[in-house]
Amino acid sequence: MPVTVVETIAELRAALEGRTVALVPTMGALHEGHLALVARATELAETVVVSIFVNPLQFGPSEDLDTYPRTLADDLAKLEAAGVEFVFAPSVAEMYPTGSSETKVTAGHVGTLYEGRSRPGHFDGMLTVVAKLLGIVRPAFVLFGQKDAQQVFLVQRMVADLNVASSVEVVQTVREASGLALSSRNRYLDEREKRAALALSTALEAAQSSGDRGIDAVLAAAQSVLMGENLVRLDYLSVVSPDTFLPVDDGYRGKARVLVAARVGDTRLIDNELIHLGG
C-alpha cells in the first residue's frame, strides 16, 4: 500500500479518527536509526504516523536551518518500504499560522545545560513542536531514539508533568558497524572526518570500561581518547544521573549516563552511553 502524505492538521485528524496510533516525530533525512523507530512503532499500534517537519523553533540564528538536509522523496520511499501508512508533512505556515508560536513549552533548568548551553532555546522549540504534534495526532505511543538522550529525558518529563496521554517509547541508539552513531548530519562528514568521528563512540567505550574506578577515571579515560584526535573539538563531556539529568558528584554510585558533544570539521555530533559507577 502506498504511503499517504498528509499536509494539513484537519486532514490528518480525520484520517486517524478511531485508530490506535504510534507517532514517530522526525525532521526527515531518514536513516536506519529512524527506521528502527518505525519498526518498533509497527509492533505497538495498528497505525503508524511519521511526521517530517524541520522545526524552525529549535534552530538558533547561526545553526543549519537553511541547509539542513531535506530529502522528502527518498524519505517517502523508505517509509513506504517499511509499511508506514501516513506521513504528516506540514508546512511551517500550517504548524505556525501566525508566523510564530507565542505560547511555548519551556524545558526548565535541564534544558539550559549540555545541548541547551550550546544551543540556547533549542529545547524550548523542540518541546513546543512535540507538544503540538502530540495534540494533533493524539498517539497512544510516541517514539524517540536514545542517541538524543537529553531530548528523551525532557520529553518524558513534559509528558509526565503535563499528564499527556501518550506513552514515550525509547529505542536504543543505532550505530554503524564501526560504532559511529547514526545521524542525519553524518552525511556532512568526508571520509577523514568520519574516521575521526569514531573518537566519540571510542571515548564512551573507554568511559564505560572505567566505571568501576569512579567518575574521575571515567572522565580521564574519555578525554584521553578525544584529545588524541586532532579533528575533534570537544564541546562538552558530562556524567549525569538518569533520574535528574544533573551532573553526578564524586561519591555517586550506580547507573549514570555519559554525554559527549563535539565538532568534527564543521559538523556537530552528539553521543551518549549508560555506564555503572562504582564497584
Coordinates of C-alpha atoms in Angstrom, one line a residue:
M1 CA 0.0 0.0 0.0
P2 CA 1.5 3.4 -0.9
V3 CA 2.2 5.8 1.9
T4 CA -0.4 8.6 2.3
V5 CA 1.2 12.1 2.6
V6 CA -1.0 14.5 4.7
E7 CA -0.1 18.2 4.8
T8 CA -2.9 19.6 7.0
I9 CA -3.9 19.1 10.6
A10 CA -7.6 18.8 9.7
E11 CA -7.0 16.1 7.1
L12 CA -4.7 14.1 9.5
R13 CA -7.2 14.2 12.3
A14 CA -10.0 13.0 10.0
A15 CA -7.8 10.1 8.7
L16 CA -6.9 9.0 12.2
E17 CA -10.3 9.1 13.8
G18 CA -10.9 6.0 15.9
R19 CA -7.4 4.5 15.3
T20 CA -4.7 3.5 17.8
V21 CA -1.6 5.4 16.6
A22 CA 2.1 5.3 17.2
L23 CA 3.9 8.5 16.2
V24 CA 7.5 8.9 15.1
P25 CA 8.4 12.6 15.0
T26 CA 11.3 13.3 12.6
M27 CA 12.9 16.2 10.7
G28 CA 13.4 13.9 7.7
A29 CA 16.7 12.9 6.1
L30 CA 15.9 9.5 7.4
H31 CA 18.4 6.7 8.1
E32 CA 18.4 3.3 9.7
G33 CA 18.0 4.8 13.2
H34 CA 14.7 6.4 12.2
L35 CA 13.6 3.1 10.6
A36 CA 14.3 1.3 13.9
L37 CA 11.8 3.6 15.5
V38 CA 9.3 2.8 12.7
A39 CA 9.8 -0.9 13.2
R40 CA 9.1 -0.6 16.9
A41 CA 6.1 1.6 16.2
T42 CA 4.6 -1.1 13.9
E43 CA 4.8 -3.5 16.9
L44 CA 2.9 -1.1 19.2
A45 CA 0.0 0.2 17.2
E46 CA -2.2 -0.6 14.2
T47 CA -1.4 2.7 12.5
V48 CA 2.0 4.4 12.3
V49 CA 2.3 8.1 11.6
V50 CA 5.8 9.5 10.8
S51 CA 6.0 13.3 10.9
I52 CA 8.5 15.1 8.7
F53 CA 8.9 18.7 9.8
V54 CA 12.1 20.8 10.0
N55 CA 11.1 22.9 13.0
P56 CA 12.5 26.4 12.9
L57 CA 11.9 27.0 16.6
Q58 CA 14.7 24.6 17.6
F59 CA 17.4 26.2 15.4
G60 CA 19.5 29.1 16.5
P61 CA 20.5 32.1 14.3
S62 CA 23.9 30.5 13.5
E63 CA 22.6 26.9 13.0
D64 CA 21.9 25.0 9.8
L65 CA 18.2 25.5 9.4
D66 CA 18.5 26.6 5.7
T67 CA 21.0 23.9 4.8
Y68 CA 19.5 21.1 7.0
P69 CA 19.1 18.1 4.6
R70 CA 15.6 17.9 3.1
T71 CA 15.1 14.6 1.2
L72 CA 11.3 14.0 1.1
A73 CA 11.2 11.8 -2.0
D74 CA 13.8 9.5 -0.6
D75 CA 12.2 9.5 2.9
L76 CA 8.8 8.6 1.4
A77 CA 10.3 5.6 -0.5
K78 CA 12.0 4.3 2.7
L79 CA 8.8 4.7 4.7
E80 CA 6.6 3.0 2.1
A81 CA 9.0 0.1 2.1
A82 CA 8.7 0.0 5.9
G83 CA 4.9 -0.2 5.7
V84 CA 4.1 3.2 7.1
E85 CA 0.6 4.3 6.3
F86 CA 0.7 8.0 7.0
V87 CA 3.3 10.7 6.7
F88 CA 2.5 14.1 8.2
A89 CA 4.5 16.7 6.3
P90 CA 3.1 20.1 7.2
S91 CA 4.4 23.4 6.0
V92 CA 5.8 25.9 8.5
A93 CA 2.6 28.0 8.0
E94 CA 0.4 25.0 8.9
M95 CA 2.3 24.5 12.1
Y96 CA 2.7 28.2 13.0
P97 CA -0.1 30.0 11.2
T98 CA 0.6 33.3 12.9
G99 CA 4.3 33.2 12.0
S100 CA 5.5 32.2 15.4
S101 CA 4.2 30.4 18.5
E102 CA 3.5 32.9 21.2
T103 CA 2.8 30.1 23.6
K104 CA 5.8 27.8 24.2
V105 CA 6.8 24.9 26.4
T106 CA 9.9 25.7 28.4
A107 CA 12.4 23.0 29.2
G108 CA 13.4 24.3 32.6
H109 CA 16.9 24.2 34.1
V110 CA 18.0 20.9 32.5
G111 CA 17.1 22.5 29.1
T112 CA 19.8 25.1 29.7
L113 CA 22.6 22.5 30.2
Y114 CA 24.7 20.5 27.8
E115 CA 23.0 20.8 24.4
G116 CA 20.9 23.7 25.8
R117 CA 24.0 25.6 26.8
S118 CA 25.5 25.2 23.3
R119 CA 22.1 25.8 21.5
P120 CA 20.1 28.3 23.6
G121 CA 16.3 27.9 23.1
H122 CA 16.7 24.6 21.3
F123 CA 14.8 22.5 23.8
D124 CA 12.0 25.0 24.2
G125 CA 11.5 24.8 20.5
M126 CA 11.7 21.0 20.4
L127 CA 9.3 20.6 23.3
T128 CA 6.8 23.1 21.8
V129 CA 6.7 21.2 18.5
V130 CA 6.5 17.8 20.2
A131 CA 3.6 19.1 22.3
K132 CA 1.9 20.4 19.2
L133 CA 2.4 17.0 17.4
L134 CA 1.0 15.1 20.4
G135 CA -2.0 17.4 20.5
I136 CA -2.6 17.0 16.7
V137 CA -2.0 13.2 16.4
R138 CA -3.1 12.1 19.9
P139 CA -1.0 9.0 19.7
A140 CA -1.1 6.1 22.2
F141 CA 2.7 5.9 21.7
V142 CA 5.4 8.3 20.6
L143 CA 8.9 7.1 19.8
F144 CA 12.3 8.6 20.2
G145 CA 15.9 7.4 19.8
Q146 CA 18.3 7.2 22.8
K147 CA 21.0 8.9 20.9
D148 CA 19.3 12.2 21.7
A149 CA 19.4 11.4 25.4
Q150 CA 18.7 14.9 26.7
Q151 CA 15.7 15.2 24.3
V152 CA 14.3 11.9 25.6
F153 CA 14.6 13.0 29.2
L154 CA 12.9 16.3 28.6
V155 CA 10.1 14.8 26.5
Q156 CA 9.5 12.1 29.2
R157 CA 9.4 14.8 31.8
M158 CA 7.0 17.0 29.8
V159 CA 4.6 14.1 29.2
A160 CA 4.6 13.3 32.9
D161 CA 4.3 16.9 34.1
L162 CA 1.5 17.8 31.7
N163 CA -0.4 14.5 32.1
V164 CA -0.2 13.8 28.4
A165 CA -2.0 10.6 27.5
S166 CA 0.8 9.2 25.3
S167 CA 3.5 6.6 26.3
V168 CA 7.0 7.5 25.4
E169 CA 8.9 4.6 23.9
V170 CA 12.7 4.8 23.7
V171 CA 14.7 2.8 21.1
Q172 CA 18.4 2.2 21.6
T173 CA 21.0 4.1 19.6
V174 CA 21.6 2.5 16.1
R175 CA 25.2 2.5 15.1
E176 CA 27.3 1.8 12.0
A177 CA 29.4 -1.3 12.2
S178 CA 32.3 1.0 13.1
G179 CA 30.4 2.2 16.2
L180 CA 29.5 5.7 14.9
A181 CA 26.0 6.6 16.0
L182 CA 23.7 7.2 13.0
S183 CA 22.8 10.8 12.5
S184 CA 21.3 12.8 9.6
R185 CA 24.3 15.1 9.9
N186 CA 26.8 12.3 9.3
R187 CA 26.3 13.0 5.5
Y188 CA 28.3 16.2 6.0
L189 CA 31.4 14.3 7.0
D190 CA 34.1 13.4 4.5
E191 CA 36.0 10.1 4.8
R192 CA 38.7 11.6 7.0
E193 CA 36.2 13.3 9.3
K194 CA 34.1 10.1 9.5
R195 CA 37.1 8.2 10.8
A196 CA 37.9 11.0 13.3
A197 CA 34.3 10.9 14.5
L198 CA 34.8 7.4 15.8
A199 CA 36.6 9.0 18.7
L200 CA 33.2 9.8 20.3
S201 CA 32.0 6.2 20.5
T202 CA 35.5 5.0 21.4
A203 CA 35.6 7.6 24.2
L204 CA 32.3 6.3 25.5
E205 CA 33.6 2.7 25.5
A206 CA 36.6 3.8 27.4
A207 CA 34.4 5.6 29.9
Q208 CA 32.2 2.5 30.3
S209 CA 35.3 0.3 31.0
S210 CA 36.5 2.7 33.7
G211 CA 33.2 3.0 35.6
D212 CA 34.3 0.8 38.5
R213 CA 37.1 3.2 39.3
G214 CA 34.8 6.3 39.7
I215 CA 33.9 9.4 37.9
D216 CA 37.4 10.9 37.7
A217 CA 38.7 7.8 35.9
V218 CA 35.7 7.8 33.6
L219 CA 36.3 11.4 32.5
A220 CA 40.0 10.9 32.2
A221 CA 39.6 7.8 30.0
A222 CA 37.1 9.5 27.7
Q223 CA 39.2 12.8 27.5
S224 CA 42.3 10.8 26.6
V225 CA 40.6 9.3 23.6
L226 CA 39.1 12.6 22.4
M227 CA 42.3 14.6 22.9
G228 CA 44.1 12.1 20.7
E229 CA 42.1 13.1 17.6
N230 CA 43.1 16.4 16.1
L231 CA 39.9 16.9 14.0
V232 CA 37.7 16.6 17.1
R233 CA 36.9 19.8 19.0
L234 CA 35.2 18.9 22.3
D235 CA 32.1 20.9 23.3
Y236 CA 31.2 19.0 26.5
L237 CA 31.8 15.8 28.3
S238 CA 29.5 15.2 31.3
V239 CA 28.3 12.3 33.5
V240 CA 24.7 12.7 34.7
S241 CA 22.1 10.9 36.7
P242 CA 19.5 9.2 34.6
D243 CA 16.8 10.3 37.1
T244 CA 17.6 14.0 37.2
F245 CA 19.9 14.6 34.2
L246 CA 22.1 16.7 36.5
P247 CA 25.8 16.0 36.9
V248 CA 26.7 13.4 39.5
D249 CA 29.0 14.1 42.4
D250 CA 32.3 12.4 43.3
G251 CA 30.6 9.9 45.7
Y252 CA 27.9 8.8 43.3
R253 CA 27.4 5.1 42.8
G254 CA 25.0 3.3 40.4
K255 CA 23.8 3.9 36.8
A256 CA 24.9 7.1 35.1
R257 CA 24.9 8.4 31.6
V258 CA 28.0 9.8 29.9
L259 CA 27.2 12.6 27.4
V260 CA 29.6 13.9 24.7
A261 CA 29.3 16.5 22.0
A262 CA 32.0 17.7 19.7
R263 CA 32.6 19.3 16.3
V264 CA 34.3 17.1 13.7
G265 CA 35.3 19.5 11.0
D266 CA 32.3 21.8 10.7
T267 CA 29.8 19.1 11.8
R268 CA 28.5 18.9 15.3
L269 CA 27.8 15.4 16.7
I270 CA 26.5 14.0 19.9
D271 CA 26.5 10.6 21.6
N272 CA 26.0 9.0 25.0
E273 CA 26.2 5.8 26.8
L274 CA 24.9 4.3 30.0
I275 CA 27.6 3.2 32.5
H276 CA 27.8 1.9 36.1
L277 CA 29.8 4.0 38.5
G278 CA 31.5 2.2 41.4
G279 CA 32.4 -1.4 42.1

